[in-house]
Amino acid sequence: MTTTLPFYIDETDPPAKREILRAAIKLFSERGLVATSIRDIADESGYTNPALYKHFASKEALALQLFDTCHRRIWTRCNAALASANGFDAKLDAYIGEWLSLVDEHPDVLAFLSDSARVLWPKSSPAVKRQTMIGLARSLVLEAPKGNRSTPAINPDIAAASIQGTLAELARMLQVGVLDGPATRLKGGVVKLFRRLVA
């Protein structure tokens, strides 16, 4: 029986590295970067500190690898969802649906990305910095039909921030139990909200 690896683990990673990555994402998402020590990750993974240092120079190097990998994979899936649809309504539906599916599939990853962005984003690779979720949301907003508006169009940057901020907060509310999941059950209401926002 084949086990599917989490998307932040490469199939070429040795077993010790896989367990260290699993332990780190779990602890970083539950406790945060500052409250998680190398010893905590070693204990959770079942490997020693030297085994951890064999694969990562430091806790920050481990966190940064996870951040870059997770961000790229989330961005790639959301970008593919946008690219797979034609027209604003279909793209909005696909984008929101993909994001909410990711919340259901990888709540720990989204919590980690959200909680650690302030610290790790400035240290991320240039490739990661070119692929922003705000950029995807902005490209979506720019596809909204112009129509005969009686009021000036909403600023695309503000609309993009509204979309990503709302999606991130919904993920957090689901994670802490303020809202019941699955996240995908909220899709219709979220799509309707954003359709009205940019109309």
PDB file of C-alpha atoms in Angstrom:
ATOM      1  CA  MET A   1       0.000   0.000   0.000  1.00  0.00           C
ATOM      2  CA  THR A   2       1.419   3.355  -1.055  1.00  0.00           C
ATOM      3  CA  THR A   3       1.348   6.220   1.411  1.00  0.00           C
ATOM      4  CA  THR A   4       0.936   9.705  -0.001  1.00  0.00           C
ATOM      5  CA  LEU A   5       3.584  12.066   1.269  1.00  0.00           C
ATOM      6  CA  PRO A   6       2.621  15.528   2.515  1.00  0.00           C
ATOM      7  CA  PHE A   7       3.388  18.045  -0.187  1.00  0.00           C
ATOM      8  CA  TYR A   8       6.189  19.629   1.823  1.00  0.00           C
ATOM      9  CA  ILE A   9       8.187  16.382   1.689  1.00  0.00           C
ATOM     10  CA  ASP A  10      10.120  15.356  -1.400  1.00  0.00           C
ATOM     11  CA  GLU A  11      10.011  11.695  -2.344  1.00  0.00           C
ATOM     12  CA  THR A  12      13.831  11.663  -2.383  1.00  0.00           C
ATOM     13  CA  ASP A  13      14.045  12.810   1.251  1.00  0.00           C
ATOM     14  CA  PRO A  14      15.489  10.114   3.534  1.00  0.00           C
ATOM     15  CA  PRO A  15      13.230   8.773   6.326  1.00  0.00           C
ATOM     16  CA  ALA A  16      14.851  10.850   9.075  1.00  0.00           C
ATOM     17  CA  LYS A  17      14.401  14.081   7.123  1.00  0.00           C
ATOM     18  CA  ARG A  18      10.765  13.195   6.389  1.00  0.00           C
ATOM     19  CA  GLU A  19       9.997  12.700  10.074  1.00  0.00           C
ATOM     20  CA  ILE A  20      11.834  15.879  11.031  1.00  0.00           C
ATOM     21  CA  LEU A  21       9.797  17.875   8.486  1.00  0.00           C
ATOM     22  CA  ARG A  22       6.530  16.310   9.709  1.00  0.00           C
ATOM     23  CA  ALA A  23       7.407  17.062  13.324  1.00  0.00           C
ATOM     24  CA  ALA A  24       8.469  20.621  12.524  1.00  0.00           C
ATOM     25  CA  ILE A  25       5.317  21.548  10.602  1.00  0.00           C
ATOM     26  CA  LYS A  26       3.168  20.076  13.373  1.00  0.00           C
ATOM     27  CA  LEU A  27       4.963  21.961  16.137  1.00  0.00           C
ATOM     28  CA  PHE A  28       5.406  25.215  14.216  1.00  0.00           C
ATOM     29  CA  SER A  29       1.684  25.266  13.394  1.00  0.00           C
ATOM     30  CA  GLU A  30       0.646  24.457  16.975  1.00  0.00           C
ATOM     31  CA  ARG A  31       3.187  26.463  18.979  1.00  0.00           C
ATOM     32  CA  GLY A  32       4.787  28.912  16.553  1.00  0.00           C
ATOM     33  CA  LEU A  33       8.422  29.346  15.602  1.00  0.00           C
ATOM     34  CA  VAL A  34       9.646  31.003  18.775  1.00  0.00           C
ATOM     35  CA  ALA A  35       8.051  28.497  21.153  1.00  0.00           C
ATOM     36  CA  THR A  36       9.387  25.468  19.251  1.00  0.00           C
ATOM     37  CA  SER A  37      12.950  24.382  19.977  1.00  0.00           C
ATOM     38  CA  ILE A  38      15.304  22.053  18.136  1.00  0.00           C
ATOM     39  CA  ARG A  39      14.931  19.658  21.085  1.00  0.00           C
ATOM     40  CA  ASP A  40      11.117  19.730  20.674  1.00  0.00           C
ATOM     41  CA  ILE A  41      11.427  18.844  16.983  1.00  0.00           C
ATOM     42  CA  ALA A  42      13.934  16.089  17.740  1.00  0.00           C
ATOM     43  CA  ASP A  43      11.671  14.631  20.444  1.00  0.00           C
ATOM     44  CA  GLU A  44       8.560  14.798  18.245  1.00  0.00           C
ATOM     45  CA  SER A  45      10.343  13.231  15.263  1.00  0.00           C
ATOM     46  CA  GLY A  46      12.002  10.471  17.285  1.00  0.00           C
ATOM     47  CA  TYR A  47      15.440  11.513  16.046  1.00  0.00           C
ATOM     48  CA  THR A  48      18.321  13.150  17.868  1.00  0.00           C
ATOM     49  CA  ASN A  49      19.571  16.713  17.558  1.00  0.00           C
ATOM     50  CA  PRO A  50      22.614  15.516  15.529  1.00  0.00           C
ATOM     51  CA  ALA A  51      20.254  13.817  13.036  1.00  0.00           C
ATOM     52  CA  LEU A  52      18.379  17.088  12.663  1.00  0.00           C
ATOM     53  CA  TYR A  53      21.599  19.034  12.119  1.00  0.00           C
ATOM     54  CA  LYS A  54      22.642  16.507   9.482  1.00  0.00           C
ATOM     55  CA  HIS A  55      19.785  17.776   7.300  1.00  0.00           C
ATOM     56  CA  PHE A  56      19.394  21.404   8.448  1.00  0.00           C
ATOM     57  CA  ALA A  57      21.965  23.939   9.632  1.00  0.00           C
ATOM     58  CA  SER A  58      19.540  25.437  12.162  1.00  0.00           C
ATOM     59  CA  LYS A  59      15.922  25.671  13.227  1.00  0.00           C
ATOM     60  CA  GLU A  60      15.626  28.774  11.045  1.00  0.00           C
ATOM     61  CA  ALA A  61      16.985  26.895   8.009  1.00  0.00           C
ATOM     62  CA  LEU A  62      14.425  24.136   8.619  1.00  0.00           C
ATOM     63  CA  ALA A  63      11.601  26.653   9.025  1.00  0.00           C
ATOM     64  CA  LEU A  64      12.656  28.571   5.919  1.00  0.00           C
ATOM     65  CA  GLN A  65      12.777  25.422   3.793  1.00  0.00           C
ATOM     66  CA  LEU A  66       9.294  24.484   4.975  1.00  0.00           C
ATOM     67  CA  PHE A  67       8.016  28.018   4.399  1.00  0.00           C
ATOM     68  CA  ASP A  68       9.388  28.258   0.861  1.00  0.00           C
ATOM     69  CA  THR A  69       8.228  24.776  -0.118  1.00  0.00           C
ATOM     70  CA  CYS A  70       4.743  25.162   1.347  1.00  0.00           C
ATOM     71  CA  HIS A  71       4.250  28.642  -0.091  1.00  0.00           C
ATOM     72  CA  ARG A  72       5.310  27.546  -3.587  1.00  0.00           C
ATOM     73  CA  ARG A  73       3.001  24.529  -3.519  1.00  0.00           C
ATOM     74  CA  ILE A  74      -0.008  26.520  -2.239  1.00  0.00           C
ATOM     75  CA  TRP A  75       0.628  29.235  -4.845  1.00  0.00           C
ATOM     76  CA  THR A  76       1.016  26.656  -7.618  1.00  0.00           C
ATOM     77  CA  ARG A  77      -2.304  24.991  -6.814  1.00  0.00           C
ATOM     78  CA  CYS A  78      -4.173  28.299  -6.599  1.00  0.00           C
ATOM     79  CA  ASN A  79      -2.542  29.568  -9.790  1.00  0.00           C
ATOM     80  CA  ALA A  80      -3.511  26.336 -11.575  1.00  0.00           C
ATOM     81  CA  ALA A  81      -7.095  26.760 -10.369  1.00  0.00           C
ATOM     82  CA  LEU A  82      -7.208  30.260 -11.849  1.00  0.00           C
ATOM     83  CA  ALA A  83      -5.634  29.088 -15.109  1.00  0.00           C
ATOM     84  CA  SER A  84      -8.101  26.200 -15.449  1.00  0.00           C
ATOM     85  CA  ALA A  85     -11.153  28.482 -15.595  1.00  0.00           C
ATOM     86  CA  ASN A  86     -12.441  30.996 -18.118  1.00  0.00           C
ATOM     87  CA  GLY A  87     -14.120  34.238 -17.153  1.00  0.00           C
ATOM     88  CA  PHE A  88     -14.307  36.003 -13.833  1.00  0.00           C
ATOM     89  CA  ASP A  89     -17.125  33.969 -12.258  1.00  0.00           C
ATOM     90  CA  ALA A  90     -15.494  30.634 -13.079  1.00  0.00           C
ATOM     91  CA  LYS A  91     -12.086  31.868 -11.923  1.00  0.00           C
ATOM     92  CA  LEU A  92     -13.509  33.204  -8.667  1.00  0.00           C
ATOM     93  CA  ASP A  93     -15.271  29.904  -8.042  1.00  0.00           C
ATOM     94  CA  ALA A  94     -12.130  27.882  -8.852  1.00  0.00           C
ATOM     95  CA  TYR A  95      -9.826  30.062  -6.749  1.00  0.00           C
ATOM     96  CA  ILE A  96     -12.040  30.101  -3.662  1.00  0.00           C
ATOM     97  CA  GLY A  97     -12.722  26.384  -4.040  1.00  0.00           C
ATOM     98  CA  GLU A  98      -9.028  25.553  -4.253  1.00  0.00           C
ATOM     99  CA  TRP A  99      -8.138  27.700  -1.253  1.00  0.00           C
ATOM    100  CA  LEU A 100     -10.865  26.153   0.894  1.00  0.00           C
ATOM    101  CA  SER A 101      -9.816  22.655  -0.229  1.00  0.00           C
ATOM    102  CA  LEU A 102      -6.272  23.463   0.880  1.00  0.00           C
ATOM    103  CA  VAL A 103      -7.609  24.588   4.268  1.00  0.00           C
ATOM    104  CA  ASP A 104      -9.292  21.195   4.657  1.00  0.00           C
ATOM    105  CA  GLU A 105      -6.335  19.181   3.354  1.00  0.00           C
ATOM    106  CA  HIS A 106      -3.467  21.060   5.020  1.00  0.00           C
ATOM    107  CA  PRO A 107      -4.675  23.129   7.987  1.00  0.00           C
ATOM    108  CA  ASP A 108      -1.281  22.838   9.670  1.00  0.00           C
ATOM    109  CA  VAL A 109       0.506  24.178   6.598  1.00  0.00           C
ATOM    110  CA  LEU A 110      -1.779  27.194   6.257  1.00  0.00           C
ATOM    111  CA  ALA A 111      -1.481  27.955   9.980  1.00  0.00           C
ATOM    112  CA  PHE A 112       2.301  27.751   9.740  1.00  0.00           C
ATOM    113  CA  LEU A 113       2.442  30.013   6.665  1.00  0.00           C
ATOM    114  CA  SER A 114       0.133  32.573   8.238  1.00  0.00           C
ATOM    115  CA  ASP A 115       1.828  32.632  11.636  1.00  0.00           C
ATOM    116  CA  SER A 116       5.405  32.710  10.371  1.00  0.00           C
ATOM    117  CA  ALA A 117       5.100  35.034   7.354  1.00  0.00           C
ATOM    118  CA  ARG A 118       6.208  38.139   9.253  1.00  0.00           C
ATOM    119  CA  VAL A 119       9.501  36.476  10.223  1.00  0.00           C
ATOM    120  CA  LEU A 120      10.199  34.216   7.242  1.00  0.00           C
ATOM    121  CA  TRP A 121       8.869  36.175   4.245  1.00  0.00           C
ATOM    122  CA  PRO A 122      11.736  38.713   4.285  1.00  0.00           C
ATOM    123  CA  LYS A 123      14.216  35.790   4.218  1.00  0.00           C
ATOM    124  CA  SER A 124      12.445  33.846   1.468  1.00  0.00           C
ATOM    125  CA  SER A 125      13.949  33.171  -1.916  1.00  0.00           C
ATOM    126  CA  PRO A 126      13.394  35.653  -4.759  1.00  0.00           C
ATOM    127  CA  ALA A 127      11.311  33.014  -6.577  1.00  0.00           C
ATOM    128  CA  VAL A 128       8.898  32.824  -3.634  1.00  0.00           C
ATOM    129  CA  LYS A 129       8.676  36.606  -3.393  1.00  0.00           C
ATOM    130  CA  ARG A 130       7.621  36.797  -7.058  1.00  0.00           C
ATOM    131  CA  GLN A 131       4.742  34.359  -6.471  1.00  0.00           C
ATOM    132  CA  THR A 132       2.433  36.018  -3.976  1.00  0.00           C
ATOM    133  CA  MET A 133      -1.084  35.082  -3.047  1.00  0.00           C
ATOM    134  CA  ILE A 134      -1.973  38.780  -3.109  1.00  0.00           C
ATOM    135  CA  GLY A 135      -0.718  38.834  -6.694  1.00  0.00           C
ATOM    136  CA  LEU A 136      -3.033  35.957  -7.604  1.00  0.00           C
ATOM    137  CA  ALA A 137      -5.978  37.633  -5.884  1.00  0.00           C
ATOM    138  CA  ARG A 138      -5.167  40.905  -7.645  1.00  0.00           C
ATOM    139  CA  SER A 139      -5.074  39.186 -11.049  1.00  0.00           C
ATOM    140  CA  LEU A 140      -8.481  37.715 -10.246  1.00  0.00           C
ATOM    141  CA  VAL A 141      -9.913  41.107  -9.260  1.00  0.00           C
ATOM    142  CA  LEU A 142      -8.618  42.655 -12.480  1.00  0.00           C
ATOM    143  CA  GLU A 143     -10.715  40.123 -14.432  1.00  0.00           C
ATOM    144  CA  ALA A 144     -13.960  41.301 -12.830  1.00  0.00           C
ATOM    145  CA  PRO A 145     -16.455  42.666 -15.346  1.00  0.00           C
ATOM    146  CA  LYS A 146     -16.423  46.442 -15.522  1.00  0.00           C
ATOM    147  CA  GLY A 147     -20.118  46.881 -16.391  1.00  0.00           C
ATOM    148  CA  ASN A 148     -21.946  50.190 -15.900  1.00  0.00           C
ATOM    149  CA  ARG A 149     -20.915  51.084 -12.395  1.00  0.00           C
ATOM    150  CA  SER A 150     -22.600  53.979 -10.705  1.00  0.00           C
ATOM    151  CA  THR A 151     -19.734  54.172  -8.202  1.00  0.00           C
ATOM    152  CA  PRO A 152     -15.987  54.198  -8.865  1.00  0.00           C
ATOM    153  CA  ALA A 153     -14.328  50.794  -9.151  1.00  0.00           C
ATOM    154  CA  ILE A 154     -12.764  49.419  -5.998  1.00  0.00           C
ATOM    155  CA  ASN A 155      -8.982  49.634  -5.788  1.00  0.00           C
ATOM    156  CA  PRO A 156      -7.654  46.217  -6.952  1.00  0.00           C
ATOM    157  CA  ASP A 157      -5.024  46.138  -4.198  1.00  0.00           C
ATOM    158  CA  ILE A 158      -7.642  46.722  -1.516  1.00  0.00           C
ATOM    159  CA  ALA A 159      -9.944  44.112  -3.072  1.00  0.00           C
ATOM    160  CA  ALA A 160      -7.072  41.588  -3.282  1.00  0.00           C
ATOM    161  CA  ALA A 161      -6.180  42.226   0.371  1.00  0.00           C
ATOM    162  CA  SER A 162      -9.847  41.790   1.292  1.00  0.00           C
ATOM    163  CA  ILE A 163     -10.001  38.432  -0.472  1.00  0.00           C
ATOM    164  CA  GLN A 164      -6.771  37.054   0.979  1.00  0.00           C
ATOM    165  CA  GLY A 165      -7.411  38.484   4.430  1.00  0.00           C
ATOM    166  CA  THR A 166     -10.883  36.985   4.586  1.00  0.00           C
ATOM    167  CA  LEU A 167      -9.642  33.596   3.382  1.00  0.00           C
ATOM    168  CA  ALA A 168      -6.787  33.595   5.898  1.00  0.00           C
ATOM    169  CA  GLU A 169      -9.105  34.551   8.759  1.00  0.00           C
ATOM    170  CA  LEU A 170     -11.605  31.856   7.783  1.00  0.00           C
ATOM    171  CA  ALA A 171      -8.759  29.332   7.896  1.00  0.00           C
ATOM    172  CA  ARG A 172      -7.792  30.547  11.375  1.00  0.00           C
ATOM    173  CA  MET A 173     -11.406  30.410  12.618  1.00  0.00           C
ATOM    174  CA  LEU A 174     -11.683  26.823  11.405  1.00  0.00           C
ATOM    175  CA  GLN A 175      -8.342  25.907  12.974  1.00  0.00           C
ATOM    176  CA  VAL A 176      -9.295  27.197  16.427  1.00  0.00           C
ATOM    177  CA  GLY A 177     -12.837  25.823  16.257  1.00  0.00           C
ATOM    178  CA  VAL A 178     -14.784  29.089  16.014  1.00  0.00           C
ATOM    179  CA  LEU A 179     -16.287  27.750  12.773  1.00  0.00           C
ATOM    180  CA  ASP A 180     -17.149  24.155  12.025  1.00  0.00           C
ATOM    181  CA  GLY A 181     -15.565  22.551   8.976  1.00  0.00           C
ATOM    182  CA  PRO A 182     -15.107  21.444   6.438  1.00  0.00           C
ATOM    183  CA  ALA A 183     -13.974  24.704   4.890  1.00  0.00           C
ATOM    184  CA  THR A 184     -15.389  23.743   1.511  1.00  0.00           C
ATOM    185  CA  ARG A 185     -18.932  23.985   2.914  1.00  0.00           C
ATOM    186  CA  LEU A 186     -18.402  27.779   3.062  1.00  0.00           C
ATOM    187  CA  LYS A 187     -17.573  28.107  -0.634  1.00  0.00           C
ATOM    188  CA  GLY A 188     -20.959  29.348  -1.866  1.00  0.00           C
ATOM    189  CA  GLY A 189     -21.177  32.140   0.691  1.00  0.00           C
ATOM    190  CA  VAL A 190     -17.570  33.230   0.188  1.00  0.00           C
ATOM    191  CA  VAL A 191     -17.921  33.301  -3.604  1.00  0.00           C
ATOM    192  CA  LYS A 192     -21.129  35.332  -3.288  1.00  0.00           C
ATOM    193  CA  LEU A 193     -19.441  37.807  -0.927  1.00  0.00           C
ATOM    194  CA  PHE A 194     -16.512  38.426  -3.260  1.00  0.00           C
ATOM    195  CA  ARG A 195     -18.711  38.599  -6.337  1.00  0.00           C
ATOM    196  CA  ARG A 196     -20.586  41.438  -4.645  1.00  0.00           C
ATOM    197  CA  LEU A 197     -17.335  43.068  -3.485  1.00  0.00           C
ATOM    198  CA  VAL A 198     -15.953  43.491  -6.978  1.00  0.00           C
ATOM    199  CA  ALA A 199     -19.261  43.973  -8.818  1.00  0.00           C
TER     200      ALA A 199
END
